[in-house]
Coordinates of C-alpha atoms and ligand atoms in Angstrom, one line a residue:
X269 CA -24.1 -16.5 19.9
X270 CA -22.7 -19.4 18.1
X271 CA -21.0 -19.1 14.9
X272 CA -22.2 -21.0 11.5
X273 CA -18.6 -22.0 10.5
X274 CA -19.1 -24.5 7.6
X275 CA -21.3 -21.6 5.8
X276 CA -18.8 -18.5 7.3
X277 CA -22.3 -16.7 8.0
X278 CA -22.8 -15.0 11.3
X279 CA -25.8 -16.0 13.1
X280 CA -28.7 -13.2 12.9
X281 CA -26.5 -11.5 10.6
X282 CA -29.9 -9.1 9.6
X283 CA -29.6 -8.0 13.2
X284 CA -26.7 -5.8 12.1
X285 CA -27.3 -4.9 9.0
X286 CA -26.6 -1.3 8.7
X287 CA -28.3 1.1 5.6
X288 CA -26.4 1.2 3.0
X289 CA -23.6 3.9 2.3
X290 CA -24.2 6.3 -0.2
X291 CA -21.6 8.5 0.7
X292 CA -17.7 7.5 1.9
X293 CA -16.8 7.1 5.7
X294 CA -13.3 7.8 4.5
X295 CA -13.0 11.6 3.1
X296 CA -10.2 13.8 2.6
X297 CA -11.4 17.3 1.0
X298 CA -9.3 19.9 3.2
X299 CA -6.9 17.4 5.3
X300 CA -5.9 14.2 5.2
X301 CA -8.3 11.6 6.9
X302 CA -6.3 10.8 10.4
X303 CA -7.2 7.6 12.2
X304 CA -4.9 7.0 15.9
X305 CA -5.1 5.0 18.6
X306 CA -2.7 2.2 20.2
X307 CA -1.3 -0.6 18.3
X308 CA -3.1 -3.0 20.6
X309 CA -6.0 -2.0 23.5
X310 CA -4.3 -2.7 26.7
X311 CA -6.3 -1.8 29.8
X312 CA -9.2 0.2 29.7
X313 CA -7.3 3.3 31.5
X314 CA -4.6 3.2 28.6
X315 CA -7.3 3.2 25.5
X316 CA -9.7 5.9 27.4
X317 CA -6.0 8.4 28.1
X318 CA -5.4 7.8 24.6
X319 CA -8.8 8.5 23.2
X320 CA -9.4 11.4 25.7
X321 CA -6.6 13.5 24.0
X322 CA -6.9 12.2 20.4
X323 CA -10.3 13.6 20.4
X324 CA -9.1 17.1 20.8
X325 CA -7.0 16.3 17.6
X326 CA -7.9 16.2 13.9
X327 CA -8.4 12.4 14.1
X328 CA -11.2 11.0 12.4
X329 CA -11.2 7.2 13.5
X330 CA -9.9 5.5 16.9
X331 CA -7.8 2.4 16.0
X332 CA -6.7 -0.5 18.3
X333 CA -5.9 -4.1 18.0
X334 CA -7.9 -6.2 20.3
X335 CA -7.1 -9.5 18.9
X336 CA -3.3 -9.3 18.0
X337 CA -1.7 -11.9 15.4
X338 CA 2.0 -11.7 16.6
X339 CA 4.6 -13.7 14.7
X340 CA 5.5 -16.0 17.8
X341 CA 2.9 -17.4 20.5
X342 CA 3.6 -16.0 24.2
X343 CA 3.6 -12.4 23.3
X344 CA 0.4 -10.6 24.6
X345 CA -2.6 -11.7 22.2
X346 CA -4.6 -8.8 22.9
X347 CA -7.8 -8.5 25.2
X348 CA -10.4 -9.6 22.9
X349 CA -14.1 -8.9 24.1
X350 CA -13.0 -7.1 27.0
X351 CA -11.0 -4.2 25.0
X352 CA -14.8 -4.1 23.2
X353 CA -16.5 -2.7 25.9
X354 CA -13.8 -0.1 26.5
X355 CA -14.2 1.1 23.0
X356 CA -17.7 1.5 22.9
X357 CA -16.8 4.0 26.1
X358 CA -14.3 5.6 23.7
X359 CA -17.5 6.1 21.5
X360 CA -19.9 7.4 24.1
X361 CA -17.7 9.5 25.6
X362 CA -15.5 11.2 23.3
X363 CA -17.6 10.9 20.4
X364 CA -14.5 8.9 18.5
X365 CA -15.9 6.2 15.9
X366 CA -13.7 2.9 16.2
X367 CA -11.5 0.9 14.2
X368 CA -10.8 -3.1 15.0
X369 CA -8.7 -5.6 13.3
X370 CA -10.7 -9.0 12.2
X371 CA -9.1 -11.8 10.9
X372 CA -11.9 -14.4 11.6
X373 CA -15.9 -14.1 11.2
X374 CA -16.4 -14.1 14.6
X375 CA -14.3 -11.3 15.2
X376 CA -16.0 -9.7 12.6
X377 CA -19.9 -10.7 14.5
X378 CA -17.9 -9.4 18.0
X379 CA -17.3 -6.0 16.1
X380 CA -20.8 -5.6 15.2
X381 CA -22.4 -6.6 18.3
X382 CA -20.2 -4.1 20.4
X383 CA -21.1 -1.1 17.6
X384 CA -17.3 -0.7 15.9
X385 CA -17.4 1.6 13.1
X386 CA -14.7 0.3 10.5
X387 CA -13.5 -2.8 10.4
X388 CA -9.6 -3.4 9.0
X389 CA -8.2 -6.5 7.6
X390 CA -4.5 -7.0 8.6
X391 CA -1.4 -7.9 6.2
X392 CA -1.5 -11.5 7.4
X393 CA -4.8 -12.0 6.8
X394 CA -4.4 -10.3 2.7
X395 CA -2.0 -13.0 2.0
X396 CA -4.8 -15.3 2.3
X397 CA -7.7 -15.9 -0.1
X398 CA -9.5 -18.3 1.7
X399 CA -9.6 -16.5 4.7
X400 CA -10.5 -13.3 3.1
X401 CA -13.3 -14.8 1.6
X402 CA -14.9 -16.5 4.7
X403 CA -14.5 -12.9 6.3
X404 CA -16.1 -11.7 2.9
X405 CA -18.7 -14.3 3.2
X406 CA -19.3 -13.5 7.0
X407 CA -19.9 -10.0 5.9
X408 CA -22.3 -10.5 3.2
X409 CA -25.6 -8.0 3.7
X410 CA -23.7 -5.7 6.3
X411 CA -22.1 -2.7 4.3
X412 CA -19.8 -1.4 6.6
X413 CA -16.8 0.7 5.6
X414 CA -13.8 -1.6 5.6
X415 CA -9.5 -0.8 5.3
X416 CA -8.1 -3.7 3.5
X417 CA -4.3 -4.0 4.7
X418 CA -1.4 -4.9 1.8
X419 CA -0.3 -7.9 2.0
X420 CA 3.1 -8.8 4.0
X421 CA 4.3 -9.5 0.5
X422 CA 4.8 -6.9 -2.5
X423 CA 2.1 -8.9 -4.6
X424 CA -0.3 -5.6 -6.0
X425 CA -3.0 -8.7 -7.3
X426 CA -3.0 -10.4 -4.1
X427 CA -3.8 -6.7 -2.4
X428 CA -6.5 -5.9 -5.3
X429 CA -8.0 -9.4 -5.2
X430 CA -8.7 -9.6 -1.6
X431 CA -10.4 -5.6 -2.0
X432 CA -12.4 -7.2 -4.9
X433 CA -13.8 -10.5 -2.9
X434 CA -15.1 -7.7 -0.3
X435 CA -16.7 -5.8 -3.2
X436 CA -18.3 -8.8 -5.4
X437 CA -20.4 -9.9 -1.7
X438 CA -21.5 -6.0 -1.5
X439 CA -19.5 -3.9 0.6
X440 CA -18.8 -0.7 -1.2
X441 CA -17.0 1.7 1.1
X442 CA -13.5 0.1 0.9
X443 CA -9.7 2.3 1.7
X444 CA -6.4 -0.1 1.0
X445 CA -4.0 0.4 3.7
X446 CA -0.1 0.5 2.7
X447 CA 1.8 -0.7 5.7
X448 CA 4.7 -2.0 3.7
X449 CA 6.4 -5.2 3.0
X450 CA 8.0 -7.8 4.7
X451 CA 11.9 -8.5 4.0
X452 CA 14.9 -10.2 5.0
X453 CA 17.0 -7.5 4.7
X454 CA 18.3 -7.1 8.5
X455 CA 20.1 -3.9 7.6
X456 CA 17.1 -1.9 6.0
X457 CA 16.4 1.5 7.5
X458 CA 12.3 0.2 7.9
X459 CA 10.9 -2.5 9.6
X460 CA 8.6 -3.3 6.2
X461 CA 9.7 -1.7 2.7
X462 CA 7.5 0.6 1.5
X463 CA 8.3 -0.4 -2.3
X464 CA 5.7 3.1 -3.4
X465 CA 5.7 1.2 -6.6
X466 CA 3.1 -1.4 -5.5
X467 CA 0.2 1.0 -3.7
X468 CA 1.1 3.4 -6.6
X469 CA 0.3 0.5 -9.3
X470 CA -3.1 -0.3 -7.3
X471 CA -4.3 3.2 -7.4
X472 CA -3.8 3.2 -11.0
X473 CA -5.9 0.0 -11.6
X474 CA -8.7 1.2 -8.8
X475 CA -8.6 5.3 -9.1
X476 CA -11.9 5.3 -7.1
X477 CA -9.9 3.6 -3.9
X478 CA -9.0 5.7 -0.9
X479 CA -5.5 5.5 0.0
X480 CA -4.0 5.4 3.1
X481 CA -0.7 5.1 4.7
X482 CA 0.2 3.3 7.5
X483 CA 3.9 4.5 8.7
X484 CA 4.1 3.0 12.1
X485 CA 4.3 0.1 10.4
X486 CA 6.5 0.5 7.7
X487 CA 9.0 2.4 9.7
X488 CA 8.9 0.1 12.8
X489 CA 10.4 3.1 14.2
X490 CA 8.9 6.8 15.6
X491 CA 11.6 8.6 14.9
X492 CA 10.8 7.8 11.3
X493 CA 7.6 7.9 11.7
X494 CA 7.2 11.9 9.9
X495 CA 9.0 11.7 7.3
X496 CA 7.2 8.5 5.6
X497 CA 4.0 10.2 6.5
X498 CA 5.0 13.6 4.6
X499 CA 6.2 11.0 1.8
X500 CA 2.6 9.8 1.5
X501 CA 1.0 12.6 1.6
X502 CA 3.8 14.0 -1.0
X503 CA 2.7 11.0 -3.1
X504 CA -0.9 12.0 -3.0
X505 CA -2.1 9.8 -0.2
X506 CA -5.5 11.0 1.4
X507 CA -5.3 9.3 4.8
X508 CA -2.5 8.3 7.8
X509 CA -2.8 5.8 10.4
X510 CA -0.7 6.3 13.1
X511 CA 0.1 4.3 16.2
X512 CA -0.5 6.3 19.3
X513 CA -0.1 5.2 23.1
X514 CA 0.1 7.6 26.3
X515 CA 3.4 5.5 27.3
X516 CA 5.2 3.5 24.4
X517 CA 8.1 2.6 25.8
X518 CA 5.7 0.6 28.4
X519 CA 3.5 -0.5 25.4
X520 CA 2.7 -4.4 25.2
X521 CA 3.1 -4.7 21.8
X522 CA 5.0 -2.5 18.7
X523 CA 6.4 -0.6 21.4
X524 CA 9.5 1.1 19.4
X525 CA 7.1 2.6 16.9
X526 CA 4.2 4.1 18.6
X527 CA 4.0 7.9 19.6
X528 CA 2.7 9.9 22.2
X529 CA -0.8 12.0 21.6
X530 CA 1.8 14.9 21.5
X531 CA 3.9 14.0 19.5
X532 CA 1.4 12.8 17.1
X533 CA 0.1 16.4 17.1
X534 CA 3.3 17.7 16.3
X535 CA 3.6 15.1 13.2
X536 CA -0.1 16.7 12.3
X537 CA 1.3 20.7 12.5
X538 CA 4.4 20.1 10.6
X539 CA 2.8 17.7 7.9
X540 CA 2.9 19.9 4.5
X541 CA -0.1 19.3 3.0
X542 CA -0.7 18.4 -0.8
X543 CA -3.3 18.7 -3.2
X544 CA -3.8 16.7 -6.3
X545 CA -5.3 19.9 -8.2
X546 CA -4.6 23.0 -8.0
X547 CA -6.8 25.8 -7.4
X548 CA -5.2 28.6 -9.0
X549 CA -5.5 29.0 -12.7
X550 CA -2.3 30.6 -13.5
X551 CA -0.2 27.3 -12.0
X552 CA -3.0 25.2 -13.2
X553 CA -2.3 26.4 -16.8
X554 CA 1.3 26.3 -16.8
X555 CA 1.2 22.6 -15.6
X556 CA -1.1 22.0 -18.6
X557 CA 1.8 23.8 -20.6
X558 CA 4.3 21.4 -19.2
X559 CA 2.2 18.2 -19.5
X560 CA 1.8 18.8 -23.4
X561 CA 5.3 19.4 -23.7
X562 CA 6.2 16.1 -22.2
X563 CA 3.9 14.4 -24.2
X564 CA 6.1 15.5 -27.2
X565 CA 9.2 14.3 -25.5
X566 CA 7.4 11.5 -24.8
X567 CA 6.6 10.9 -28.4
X568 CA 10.2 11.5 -29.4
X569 CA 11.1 9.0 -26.7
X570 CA 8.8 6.6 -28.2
X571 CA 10.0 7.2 -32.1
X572 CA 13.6 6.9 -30.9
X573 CA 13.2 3.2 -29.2
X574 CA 10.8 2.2 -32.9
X575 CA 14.1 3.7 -34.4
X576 CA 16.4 0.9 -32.2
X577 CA 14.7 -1.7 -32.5
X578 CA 15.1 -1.4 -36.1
X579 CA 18.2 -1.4 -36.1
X580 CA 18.4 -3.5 -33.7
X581 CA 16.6 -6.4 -36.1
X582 CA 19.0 -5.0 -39.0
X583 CA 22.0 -6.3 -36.6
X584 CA 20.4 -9.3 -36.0
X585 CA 20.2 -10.3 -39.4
X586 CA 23.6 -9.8 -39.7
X587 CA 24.6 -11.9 -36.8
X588 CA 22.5 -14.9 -38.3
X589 CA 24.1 -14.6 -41.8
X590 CA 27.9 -14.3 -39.6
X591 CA 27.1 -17.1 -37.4
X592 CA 27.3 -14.9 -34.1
X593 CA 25.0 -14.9 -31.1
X594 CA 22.5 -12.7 -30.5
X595 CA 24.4 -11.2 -26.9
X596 CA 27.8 -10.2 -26.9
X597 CA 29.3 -10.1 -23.6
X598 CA 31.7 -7.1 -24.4
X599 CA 29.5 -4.9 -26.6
X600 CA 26.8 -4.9 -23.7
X601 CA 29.4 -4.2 -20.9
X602 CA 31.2 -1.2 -22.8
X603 CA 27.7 0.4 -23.6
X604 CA 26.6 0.0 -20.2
X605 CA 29.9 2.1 -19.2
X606 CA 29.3 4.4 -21.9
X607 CA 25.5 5.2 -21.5
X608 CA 26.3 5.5 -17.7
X609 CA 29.4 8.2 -18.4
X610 CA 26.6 9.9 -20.5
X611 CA 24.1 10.2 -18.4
X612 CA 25.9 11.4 -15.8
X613 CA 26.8 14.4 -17.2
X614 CA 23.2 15.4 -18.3
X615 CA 23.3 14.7 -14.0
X616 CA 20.6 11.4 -14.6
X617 CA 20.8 8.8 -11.9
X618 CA 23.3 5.6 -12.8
X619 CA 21.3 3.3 -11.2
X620 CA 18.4 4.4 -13.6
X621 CA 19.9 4.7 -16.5
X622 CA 21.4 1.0 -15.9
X623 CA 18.0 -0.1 -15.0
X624 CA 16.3 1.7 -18.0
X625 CA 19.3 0.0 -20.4
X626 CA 18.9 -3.6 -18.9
X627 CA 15.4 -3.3 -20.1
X628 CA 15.9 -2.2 -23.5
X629 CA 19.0 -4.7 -23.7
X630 CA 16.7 -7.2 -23.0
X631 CA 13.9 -6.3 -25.4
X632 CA 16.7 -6.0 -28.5
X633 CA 17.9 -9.6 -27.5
X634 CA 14.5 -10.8 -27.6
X635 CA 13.9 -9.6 -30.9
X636 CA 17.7 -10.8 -31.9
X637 CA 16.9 -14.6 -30.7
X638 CA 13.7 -14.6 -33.0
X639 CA 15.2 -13.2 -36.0
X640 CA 18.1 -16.1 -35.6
X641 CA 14.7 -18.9 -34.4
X642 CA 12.9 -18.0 -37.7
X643 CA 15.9 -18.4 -40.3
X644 CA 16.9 -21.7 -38.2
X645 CA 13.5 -23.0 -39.3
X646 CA 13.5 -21.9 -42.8
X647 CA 16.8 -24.1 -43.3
X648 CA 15.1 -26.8 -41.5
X649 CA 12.7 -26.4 -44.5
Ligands
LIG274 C1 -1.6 -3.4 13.4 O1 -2.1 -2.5 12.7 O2 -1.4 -3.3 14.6 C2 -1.2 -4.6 12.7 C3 -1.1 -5.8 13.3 O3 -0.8 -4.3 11.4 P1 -0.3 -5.2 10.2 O4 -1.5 -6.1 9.8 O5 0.0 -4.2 9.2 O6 0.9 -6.0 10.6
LIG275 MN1 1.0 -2.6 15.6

């Protein structure tokens, strides 16, 4: 069952071409969507203990890593056809649909001959568009429903273009993963940084795209593991993926952050769960109350930074006809102590308010330097 790689097709990809999806695999009305499993199929005894008690739990989807991309060769590498068989006995048996990583085509034909359900594409792989789109090509005609990974670094178009290059060849059922992002920062409470920003920022751009968090992952740690899961679900997140083995601390690879089936069942109790719309009319109505009344702050907000930059041109024009620059050192450091002192008495965060300032420092400046640019050129005239 050789493998086509100067055209990335599968052979007798028609074989395993499924009907296509009219509905999502991935849904999330009453709870969020669950997948579990080990980080990485070990023996068949370890993935069949896991499965056995998952399946008594609200998990939707089985995951394990049968081909493992680990940063430094010599670590285990996972079991690779082998751990296939084992899931398909996770399948028959406990009625658990499976989850595999890919990061080549013939992964990807391996999954499909041994009947996995979902395929993921790992954070390694996201960072890189030619490799996304040989997997996309190898998966061209089989709509399977497919969990894109972020990539290991916080770039939202790399994430979005790898999700599109799976759309544009036809597969329609696609979740994004957020498992965080790689730093150097030794001293960071998480082994990746979840930076909400970036999966917040793909959402917006893709509202249709099922969102699910990965907090093994970012945490690196399950002691940690809860409360990034209750932040994603407090940030309106509809699914979790959680790393799960019977014995962690014997675990062959991510052993620090995976959890025991009961643990993972006490994560699931205690999760408090979140809706994006309310159901009852009275709280649904006084949030419409206090959206419209942002909106007018919002508009005051808006008129008040039209009303600075105004002045903030008038100034300019005065520094041209004076001769000055456009920054001045001093004025910019006492108004950053100033706006901070004021803002912290209407109990406003320093580190935003700075933030918020730098930006609109910048902006005036920018407006400052082409006031000064455009009367340079008229005496060049
Ligand atoms: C995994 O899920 O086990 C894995 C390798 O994840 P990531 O691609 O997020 O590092
Ligand atoms: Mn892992």
């Amino acid at each position: 069952m050789g493998l086509d790689i100067s055209t990335c097709q599968p052979a007798n990809v028609s074989t395993y071409t499924l009907p296509l999806h009219t509905m999502s695999f991935f849904t999330a009305e009453d709870a969020p969507f669950i997948i579990a499993g080990p980080c990485s199929a070990e023996t068949r005894e370890q993935v069949l203990e896991t499965a056995e008690a998952l399946s008594k739990m609200q998990v939707k989807l089985f995951r394990s890593g049968v081909w493992k991309p680990r940063t430094r060769p010599g670590s285990f590498e996972g079991k690779g056809i082998e751990a296939l068989e084992w899931l398909k006995d996770v399948k028959e048996t406990y009625g658990l649909p499976t989850t595999i990583e890919v990061a080549e085509p013939a992964h990807i034909e391996q999954a499909l001959k041994y009947g996995i359900d979902v395929l993921w594409v790992g954070a390694r792989t996201t960072v890189n568009p030619f490799q996304v789109q040989r997997l996309a090509d190898a998966l061209k005609g089989v709509n399977i429903p497919l969990m894109v990974k972020n990539p290991v670094n916080p770039d939202v178009d790399l994430w979005q273009g790898a999700i599109e290059r799976f759309e544009r060849i036809g597969v329609t059922d696609i979740a994004a993963i957020h498992r965080g992002f790689s730093s150097y920062d030794t001293v960071s409470a998480y082994r990746n940084q979840p930076n909400w920003p970036i999966p917040i920022e793909l959402k917006r751009r893709k509202p249709e795209l099922f969102m699910i968090c990965d907090p093994s992952h970012i945490t690196g740690n399950r002691d940690k593991v809860a409360e990034v899961a209750q932040r994603a679900i407090d940030l309106g997140f509809s699914g979790l993926i959680i790393e799960t083995h019977p014995r962690p601390d014997e675990a062959l690879s991510d052993a620090a952050q995976q959890l025991t089936p009961d643990a993972l069942q006490q994560l699931l109790s205690s999760l408090v769960l979140r809706r994006q719309y309310t159901g009852d009319m009275s709280k649904a109505m006084e949030l419409e109350y206090l959206r419209q009344l942002m909106d007018g702050v919002d508009a005051e907000i808006i008129d008040l930074l039209a009303r600075r930059m105004e002045l903030s041109e008038r100034m300019g024009a005065v520094k041209k006809i004076s001769n000055m620059t456009a920054y001045q050192p001093d004025r910019w450091r006492e108004m950053l102590a100033s706006r901070s002192a004021q803002a912290g008495i209407k109990m406003l965060s320093e580190e935003f308010i700075m933030a918020l300032y730098e930006r609109i420092h910048e902006e005036s400046i920018r407006k400052q330097l082409e006031i000064l640019q455009a009367m340079n050129k008229e005496i060049e005239k």
